[in-house]
Amino acid sequence: MKTPTTAPLTVQVLPLEREQPRKVPVACRSLAELIHSLGTRKEVSEAWKVVPRTLALRMQRPETATLEELQRLAELAKLDLPTVFELAYYQMQHPVAVPAPQLGRPKQQH
């Protein structure tokens, strides 16, 4: 396996199947962004077969993911496993702020 580059890998993924008009590919540079781009945390955790707390932990600390989880995530996102590894590796080297649980803008507190 080749050594991952220091430049961020960017992949385009489509959200999971659901009732909505058109799907638009989303650019992802980290494992957290990939997971977030697939849909709501509830939808993704059910499709990925992990509990929501595990999903949140994998977004914060991708090094905690098992090989089986990464393989299922790759299949879910329609990516190959080395690409998912590269996204996780890049995030481990360059920590990111985990996206808000909701898609779109977070709700503002009044």
C-alpha angles and dihedrals in degrees: 000000000000122000110259116250123243092235113089117260112228120204131180116228134177121226117254119277112281140135105287135114112256129350118229121199114248124213114235129188101171140036090252091055091047093053092044093049094057095068142277117344090247093053094045095045091052094046092043091047096233130117116256092251091056090049090053091048092050089051091052098039113020091180088074093064118108123230090248091053092050091049092051090047091051090052091046092051092041091238132125120258096246089057091053089047090052092051090050093045093050091050091050090054094041110030115213134201107260111244119249115272093248125068112246125015119349117248114260120235115236 
